[in-house]
mmCIF file of C-alpha atoms in Angstrom:
data_model
loop_
_atom_site.group_PDB
_atom_site.id
_atom_site.type_symbol
_atom_site.label_atom_id
_atom_site.label_comp_id
_atom_site.label_asym_id
_atom_site.label_seq_id
_atom_site.Cartn_x
_atom_site.Cartn_y
_atom_site.Cartn_z
ATOM 1 C CA MET H 93 76.934 -108.037 149.291
ATOM 2 C CA LYS H 94 76.843 -104.915 150.283
ATOM 3 C CA THR H 95 74.120 -103.191 152.932
ATOM 4 C CA ALA H 96 72.551 -99.941 152.800
ATOM 5 C CA LEU H 97 70.858 -96.532 154.364
ATOM 6 C CA TRP H 98 68.139 -95.498 154.193
ATOM 7 C CA VAL H 99 68.806 -91.706 155.197
ATOM 8 C CA ALA H 100 65.683 -89.518 156.123
ATOM 9 C CA HIS H 101 65.076 -85.984 157.462
ATOM 10 C CA VAL H 102 61.689 -85.053 158.146
ATOM 11 C CA THR H 103 60.056 -82.259 159.867
ATOM 12 C CA VAL H 104 56.843 -84.312 161.969
ATOM 13 C CA THR H 105 53.282 -81.478 161.158
ATOM 14 C CA ASP H 106 50.757 -83.644 162.418
ATOM 15 C CA ASP H 107 51.645 -85.669 165.653
ATOM 16 C CA ASP H 108 49.415 -88.227 166.068
ATOM 17 C CA SER H 109 49.054 -89.452 162.034
ATOM 18 C CA TYR H 110 53.060 -89.797 162.286
ATOM 19 C CA ALA H 111 53.033 -91.493 164.810
ATOM 20 C CA LYS H 112 50.578 -94.497 163.098
ATOM 21 C CA TYR H 113 52.718 -93.829 160.379
ATOM 22 C CA ALA H 114 55.656 -95.122 162.920
ATOM 23 C CA ALA H 115 54.477 -97.581 164.995
ATOM 24 C CA LEU H 116 53.409 -99.232 161.054
ATOM 25 C CA ALA H 117 56.557 -98.300 159.291
ATOM 26 C CA THR H 118 58.828 -99.479 162.249
ATOM 27 C CA GLY H 119 57.802 -103.363 161.782
ATOM 28 C CA ALA H 120 57.978 -102.740 157.671
ATOM 29 C CA ILE H 121 61.187 -102.408 158.322
ATOM 30 C CA ALA H 122 62.360 -104.858 160.313
ATOM 31 C CA ASP H 123 60.634 -107.058 158.038
ATOM 32 C CA HIS H 124 62.633 -106.357 155.686
ATOM 33 C CA GLY H 125 65.778 -106.866 157.493
ATOM 34 C CA GLY H 126 66.476 -102.950 158.140
ATOM 35 C CA VAL H 127 67.528 -102.033 161.831
ATOM 36 C CA PHE H 128 68.002 -97.945 162.813
ATOM 37 C CA LEU H 129 71.317 -96.895 163.778
ATOM 38 C CA ALA H 130 69.631 -93.188 164.571
ATOM 39 C CA ARG H 131 65.978 -92.226 165.347
ATOM 40 C CA GLY H 132 65.476 -88.270 166.697
ATOM 41 C CA GLY H 133 68.378 -87.518 169.232
ATOM 42 C CA ALA H 134 70.061 -84.471 168.975
ATOM 43 C CA TYR H 135 71.658 -83.216 165.061
ATOM 44 C CA GLU H 136 73.402 -80.452 163.933
ATOM 45 C CA THR H 137 71.642 -79.553 160.457
ATOM 46 C CA LEU H 138 74.862 -77.504 158.291
ATOM 47 C CA GLU H 139 73.357 -76.589 155.272
ATOM 48 C CA GLY H 140 70.016 -77.518 153.698
ATOM 49 C CA PRO H 141 66.269 -77.442 155.491
ATOM 50 C CA ASP H 142 66.406 -77.440 158.840
ATOM 51 C CA ARG H 143 64.397 -81.487 159.954
ATOM 52 C CA PRO H 144 63.902 -81.982 163.940
ATOM 53 C CA ARG H 145 63.809 -85.703 162.810
ATOM 54 C CA ASN H 146 66.732 -87.089 161.105
ATOM 55 C CA VAL H 147 66.095 -90.872 160.903
ATOM 56 C CA VAL H 148 68.891 -93.869 159.349
ATOM 57 C CA ALA H 149 68.605 -96.895 159.257
ATOM 58 C CA ARG H 150 70.663 -100.548 157.708
ATOM 59 C CA PHE H 151 69.559 -102.189 155.452
ATOM 60 C CA PRO H 152 71.066 -105.958 154.563
ATOM 61 C CA SER H 153 71.504 -104.842 150.567
ATOM 62 C CA MET H 154 69.485 -101.640 148.094
ATOM 63 C CA GLN H 155 67.085 -104.613 146.764
ATOM 64 C CA ALA H 156 66.231 -104.905 150.611
ATOM 65 C CA ALA H 157 65.845 -100.592 151.812
ATOM 66 C CA HIS H 158 63.603 -100.852 148.325
ATOM 67 C CA ASP H 159 62.018 -104.462 148.266
ATOM 68 C CA CYS H 160 61.087 -102.244 151.715
ATOM 69 C CA TYR H 161 59.416 -98.867 150.547
ATOM 70 C CA TYR H 162 57.530 -100.748 148.070
ATOM 71 C CA SER H 163 56.168 -103.474 150.601
ATOM 72 C CA ASP H 164 52.479 -102.994 151.341
ATOM 73 C CA ALA H 165 53.115 -102.197 154.272
ATOM 74 C CA TYR H 166 55.125 -99.500 154.246
ATOM 75 C CA GLN H 167 52.908 -98.250 151.917
ATOM 76 C CA GLU H 168 50.653 -98.522 154.672
ATOM 77 C CA ALA H 169 52.690 -96.518 156.691
ATOM 78 C CA LEU H 170 53.418 -94.091 154.483
ATOM 79 C CA GLY H 171 49.297 -93.119 153.808
ATOM 80 C CA HIS H 172 49.534 -92.053 157.903
ATOM 81 C CA ALA H 173 53.228 -89.634 157.153
ATOM 82 C CA LYS H 174 50.606 -87.949 153.964
ATOM 83 C CA GLY H 175 50.113 -84.733 154.564
ATOM 84 C CA ALA H 176 51.557 -85.184 158.112
ATOM 85 C CA ALA H 177 54.942 -83.994 157.323
ATOM 86 C CA GLN H 178 57.874 -83.014 155.239
ATOM 87 C CA ARG H 179 60.667 -85.744 153.991
ATOM 88 C CA GLU H 180 63.033 -86.115 151.914
ATOM 89 C CA LEU H 181 64.435 -90.401 152.019
ATOM 90 C CA SER H 182 66.994 -91.657 150.180
ATOM 91 C CA ILE H 183 68.527 -94.975 150.063
ATOM 92 C CA ILE H 184 72.955 -94.860 150.067
ATOM 93 C CA GLU H 185 74.323 -98.006 149.360
ATOM 94 C CA GLU H 186 77.018 -98.512 151.638
ATOM 95 C CA LEU H 187 80.908 -98.998 151.633
#
């Protein structure tokens, strides 16, 4: 089974609310076998909107990544991110 990546590009507009999201999301991601490969850190935007927070997490499968996003725990976390950030999030199957 192929692994999958969550790739998120984020501009945080409310640090306190987004910190609540991050704390809850970390547990939800781990519960679905997700492991962070990049979380913040140095970056260079070559094309598209500049988002200073970039996150990559690996999941055991596309299904695990999908299930994580739609899980009750992640949706609860996401409630803190809405209105606290501009985000793009994709699930990408690894080769």
